[in-house]
Amino acid sequence: MATLKFTNGYWLTRKEYDVNSPAEAFEAEKDGKTLNVYAPYKRINTRGDELNLGMSTIKLTSPVENVIGVKLTHFDQDTKGPSYELNDLDPDVNIDVTDKKASLTSGDLTVSLPLRQQFDMEFTANGKVITASRNKAQGEILNHDTNVHYMREQLSVGVEDKIYGLGERFGNFIKNGQEVKITNQDGGTASEQSYKNIPFYLTDAGYGVFVDEPQTVDFEVTSENVDRVQFSSEGESLQYYVIYGPTPQEILHRYTELTGNMQLPPAWSFGLWLTTSFTTDYSEATVLKFIDGMKDHNIPLDVFHFDCFWQKGFEWSNMEWDRDEFPDPEGLIKKIHDRGIKVCVWINPYIAQKGKMFEEGKKNGYFIKRENGNIWQWDLWQAGNAFVDFTNPDAVKWYKSKLKALLDMGVDCFKTDFGERIPVDDAVFFDGSDPKREHNYYTLQYNKAVFDTIEENKGKGEAVVFARSATVGSQKYPVHWGGDALSNFKNMADTLHGGLSFLSSGFAFWSHDIGGFEDGPDTPTPDLYKRWTQFGLLSSHSRYHGSNVYRVPWNFDDEAVENTRKFVNLKLSLMPYLYTQAAHDTAYGNPLMRPMWFNFTSDRTAHTLDNQYMFGTQLLVAPVFNPEGHVNFYLPAGKWTSIINDDETYDVTDGKWISKDYGELDLPVLARDNTILLRNPKAVHADYDFTKDLDINLYDMHEGVTSVAVVNQKGQDAGKVTVDRSGNQLKVTTSGLTGSATIYVHENGQVTKAALDGSNATITL
């Protein structure tokens, strides 16, 4: 999937292109809080130079403090929708125009251009240049063979700067040197294609860049020009935003302020999800056998998912149960609910010709059409597939009514599969939207319709989807999972790389198919299944799913059962910590799982790590990616203690690599020093009172006062634990906690146990 390249080496332009670049900022003018700069394509020395000459208008704005928007326009033409819905918080700006220079400042970020000199546009923060659009970086480009027009920008990159993000990408986590085409594709997890393409990159140089174009955007990340990040798109204008942090947390905070705030999913969604798998045989008897089997093996389960064949083949997605296999779906859902388990069913926005919904949609004009007025159909996936047109308000109401009928039956949520292969050629949308802009944007409309339907029927805070595709703004409709992974150790690691890339792109929650999805020749072996189980249950959301092999642990071996039980219980016990972190992270626009460098920005080694991650701010996880159980993991400076084995401790002065073998029931899950980790080891579901009957684990507490909050089941702060250390004495104070609480002090490999006296305790080590 080649990206756009316009040059032949550094000096030459490819023969099919004509490229014009601003030669100077000729004039600048202030218009309220906007700075307009006019940049002709050659230097103006005489009046005659102003004739027969094109120019770019550069419009500079600030919708959020420390965010500067840049719109490059050649011809000022109206653009058909859709466009990303962005927030304008209208911050104060300072615009300064003199004879020699024009600048706009928002917070600590300034963009400046010299006037009537060689073109140069610099972005500075606190007196330091963070990036720049240098001479000949911008381009107004015509392919004279096809008569297609493009706009291009190139932003400079520093010697040590690393680029991350651009959505869920399964190759190298660091994007330097890569070519990335931002167009949603159903390409699996072992290709350069991606289900979730986000035209936003994050740097470790204190800033990020968001390209506000829903159509295909081509990124050359220090590739076509190795000194710059290039991005280009078809059209006569190009809009982008430079977002200053300087920390990654602050960059993502401002990005989500601009593109939409994250949502916190319900607590129950953090528990284990079990599915039927895809092409396996399943019926009511099979489903209950699996659910009861989990109980018989003492493995807590929170959600059961029915994949595609809850409907009849050739009729997806007609939203009707296959009554041959499920004669009483309402009764079955009640049986599942009576076992304390939620129900999820698979859907997609493609309507097969054989299904009853097709005739309704055809009659009422609810599908994307071709230019000749026929419905846009093909046989890929299901025979005669049509696509719901979410630009038609009546089609949205119709689709939502089908979902509501399932919710009324007792269904709790939906797996919103697909949404990537949306037609562009010969496609007509109800509202006249440009198909090239709709292709990526479609997933937002689709998942919004589903999420809103659940929220309207279940209440605010109870909506969750399990989505595969995403675009800018999809962070408002969690959760997303990683798509069709291969069942082997290498693709398990690739899956993590994709997740960390996605979570660096403005998303908070992410899951993946435990064991891998594609069985084929790579049916998961017991050792892969166990290692992926550990990784999956140490992700924000956890789901067993596969293609043609059931994923229940007793189908693998007895140790797989023990492993699943152990790590489900570990995750459930951590929910007071995890849900508190999740609630606080989403409020600020940050992910629950995050790359190591987010929390260790001053450690340059941490900036390169992609086979381990932080789970919240306090826990380090290093999954095992081989059958030998060998792990190489890196520890930044500090004290680290395993939360699985108290005798595994590390005191690291300057950062250190650890090379160690782990048994199949173990892996590195380490708490950093000065951690107050709240747990409930008796939890049997993910949704419980997080303030009650807690174990308060204290790991190598620092001198002075440290405190943590704990939230309730709605994500609101409800309790607090404070530790005041003076030498060998720790004073523990709590508020808002109920029931009994036990304190465990983990210090230098030793564990001291104590009890609260009311809401206080004093411990001498």
mmCIF file of N, CA, C and O in Angstrom, residues 28-30 34-37 60 68 93-98 100-106 109-115 122 124:
data_model
loop_
_atom_site.group_PDB
_atom_site.id
_atom_site.type_symbol
_atom_site.label_atom_id
_atom_site.label_comp_id
_atom_site.label_asym_id
_atom_site.label_seq_id
_atom_site.Cartn_x
_atom_site.Cartn_y
_atom_site.Cartn_z
ATOM 1 N N ALA A 28 1.216 39.676 6.266
ATOM 2 C CA ALA A 28 0.466 39.047 7.352
ATOM 3 C C ALA A 28 -0.513 40.062 7.917
ATOM 4 O O ALA A 28 -0.215 41.259 7.983
ATOM 5 N N GLU A 29 -1.679 39.547 8.330
ATOM 6 C CA GLU A 29 -2.671 40.441 8.914
ATOM 7 C C GLU A 29 -3.412 39.732 10.036
ATOM 8 O O GLU A 29 -3.682 38.524 9.962
ATOM 9 N N LYS A 30 -3.744 40.480 11.048
ATOM 10 C CA LYS A 30 -4.505 39.964 12.181
ATOM 11 C C LYS A 30 -5.982 40.128 11.905
ATOM 12 O O LYS A 30 -6.438 41.189 11.476
ATOM 13 N N THR A 34 -7.245 35.327 14.691
ATOM 14 C CA THR A 34 -6.643 34.591 13.584
ATOM 15 C C THR A 34 -5.528 35.419 12.964
ATOM 16 O O THR A 34 -5.643 36.643 12.816
ATOM 17 N N LEU A 35 -4.434 34.738 12.612
ATOM 18 C CA LEU A 35 -3.340 35.376 11.882
ATOM 19 C C LEU A 35 -3.321 34.789 10.475
ATOM 20 O O LEU A 35 -3.142 33.578 10.300
ATOM 21 N N ASN A 36 -3.546 35.642 9.472
ATOM 22 C CA ASN A 36 -3.509 35.216 8.075
ATOM 23 C C ASN A 36 -2.192 35.645 7.449
ATOM 24 O O ASN A 36 -1.796 36.816 7.540
ATOM 25 N N VAL A 37 -1.536 34.683 6.811
ATOM 26 C CA VAL A 37 -0.249 34.943 6.164
ATOM 27 C C VAL A 37 -0.380 34.571 4.698
ATOM 28 O O VAL A 37 -0.920 33.508 4.360
ATOM 29 N N LEU A 60 -3.576 30.801 10.723
ATOM 30 C CA LEU A 60 -3.073 30.331 12.016
ATOM 31 C C LEU A 60 -4.084 30.673 13.107
ATOM 32 O O LEU A 60 -4.516 31.817 13.231
ATOM 33 N N ILE A 68 -1.737 25.028 18.236
ATOM 34 C CA ILE A 68 -1.816 25.988 17.136
ATOM 35 C C ILE A 68 -2.239 25.259 15.876
ATOM 36 O O ILE A 68 -1.628 24.264 15.478
ATOM 37 N N VAL A 93 -4.975 34.453 22.916
ATOM 38 C CA VAL A 93 -3.789 34.370 22.071
ATOM 39 C C VAL A 93 -3.165 35.747 21.982
ATOM 40 O O VAL A 93 -3.824 36.767 22.221
ATOM 41 N N ASN A 94 -1.905 35.762 21.616
ATOM 42 C CA ASN A 94 -1.202 37.015 21.373
ATOM 43 C C ASN A 94 -0.699 37.004 19.932
ATOM 44 O O ASN A 94 0.072 36.111 19.553
ATOM 45 N N ILE A 95 -1.165 37.947 19.132
ATOM 46 C CA ILE A 95 -0.747 38.051 17.741
ATOM 47 C C ILE A 95 0.077 39.323 17.579
ATOM 48 O O ILE A 95 -0.349 40.407 17.986
ATOM 49 N N ASP A 96 1.241 39.152 16.986
ATOM 50 C CA ASP A 96 2.150 40.289 16.817
ATOM 51 C C ASP A 96 2.589 40.341 15.359
ATOM 52 O O ASP A 96 3.134 39.361 14.829
ATOM 53 N N VAL A 97 2.328 41.462 14.705
ATOM 54 C CA VAL A 97 2.732 41.656 13.309
ATOM 55 C C VAL A 97 3.556 42.938 13.221
ATOM 56 O O VAL A 97 3.074 44.023 13.582
ATOM 57 N N THR A 98 4.798 42.806 12.757
ATOM 58 C CA THR A 98 5.669 43.962 12.531
ATOM 59 C C THR A 98 6.094 43.958 11.060
ATOM 60 O O THR A 98 5.650 43.118 10.268
ATOM 61 N N LYS A 100 8.878 43.057 9.990
ATOM 62 C CA LYS A 100 9.832 41.980 9.742
ATOM 63 C C LYS A 100 9.347 40.599 10.165
ATOM 64 O O LYS A 100 9.939 39.589 9.758
ATOM 65 N N LYS A 101 8.250 40.538 10.974
ATOM 66 C CA LYS A 101 7.908 39.237 11.552
ATOM 67 C C LYS A 101 6.435 39.197 11.931
ATOM 68 O O LYS A 101 5.846 40.217 12.304
ATOM 69 N N ALA A 102 5.857 38.015 11.834
ATOM 70 C CA ALA A 102 4.491 37.794 12.302
ATOM 71 C C ALA A 102 4.494 36.563 13.199
ATOM 72 O O ALA A 102 5.176 35.573 12.909
ATOM 73 N N SER A 103 3.726 36.647 14.285
ATOM 74 C CA SER A 103 3.706 35.506 15.205
ATOM 75 C C SER A 103 2.356 35.407 15.903
ATOM 76 O O SER A 103 1.624 36.393 16.029
ATOM 77 N N LEU A 104 2.046 34.203 16.338
ATOM 78 C CA LEU A 104 0.872 33.938 17.164
ATOM 79 C C LEU A 104 1.319 33.063 18.318
ATOM 80 O O LEU A 104 2.019 32.046 18.108
ATOM 81 N N THR A 105 0.901 33.429 19.522
ATOM 82 C CA THR A 105 1.275 32.680 20.721
ATOM 83 C C THR A 105 0.027 32.211 21.438
ATOM 84 O O THR A 105 -0.914 32.986 21.652
ATOM 85 N N SER A 106 0.028 30.943 21.813
ATOM 86 C CA SER A 106 -1.033 30.352 22.630
ATOM 87 C C SER A 106 -0.373 29.620 23.779
ATOM 88 O O SER A 106 0.338 28.632 23.568
ATOM 89 N N LEU A 109 3.277 28.095 23.525
ATOM 90 C CA LEU A 109 3.616 27.731 22.149
ATOM 91 C C LEU A 109 3.468 28.937 21.225
ATOM 92 O O LEU A 109 2.443 29.630 21.257
ATOM 93 N N THR A 110 4.470 29.155 20.394
ATOM 94 C CA THR A 110 4.466 30.273 19.445
ATOM 95 C C THR A 110 4.803 29.773 18.049
ATOM 96 O O THR A 110 5.703 28.944 17.875
ATOM 97 N N VAL A 111 4.089 30.288 17.067
ATOM 98 C CA VAL A 111 4.467 30.087 15.667
ATOM 99 C C VAL A 111 4.870 31.443 15.117
ATOM 100 O O VAL A 111 4.205 32.454 15.373
ATOM 101 N N SER A 112 5.968 31.473 14.382
ATOM 102 C CA SER A 112 6.458 32.751 13.864
ATOM 103 C C SER A 112 7.003 32.573 12.460
ATOM 104 O O SER A 112 7.525 31.511 12.102
ATOM 105 N N LEU A 113 6.862 33.638 11.659
ATOM 106 C CA LEU A 113 7.358 33.652 10.287
ATOM 107 C C LEU A 113 8.036 34.981 10.012
ATOM 108 O O LEU A 113 7.472 36.045 10.322
ATOM 109 N N PRO A 114 9.232 34.980 9.411
ATOM 110 C CA PRO A 114 9.824 36.245 8.966
ATOM 111 C C PRO A 114 9.070 36.737 7.736
ATOM 112 O O PRO A 114 8.611 35.948 6.905
ATOM 113 N N LEU A 115 8.909 38.039 7.589
ATOM 114 C CA LEU A 115 8.211 38.633 6.455
ATOM 115 C C LEU A 115 9.206 39.157 5.437
ATOM 116 O O LEU A 115 10.236 39.741 5.792
ATOM 117 N N GLU A 122 8.479 28.655 12.155
ATOM 118 C CA GLU A 122 9.006 27.952 13.323
ATOM 119 C C GLU A 122 7.969 27.868 14.437
ATOM 120 O O GLU A 122 7.220 28.822 14.681
ATOM 121 N N THR A 124 7.960 27.379 18.414
ATOM 122 C CA THR A 124 8.837 27.422 19.581
ATOM 123 C C THR A 124 8.006 27.301 20.852
ATOM 124 O O THR A 124 6.851 27.736 20.906
#
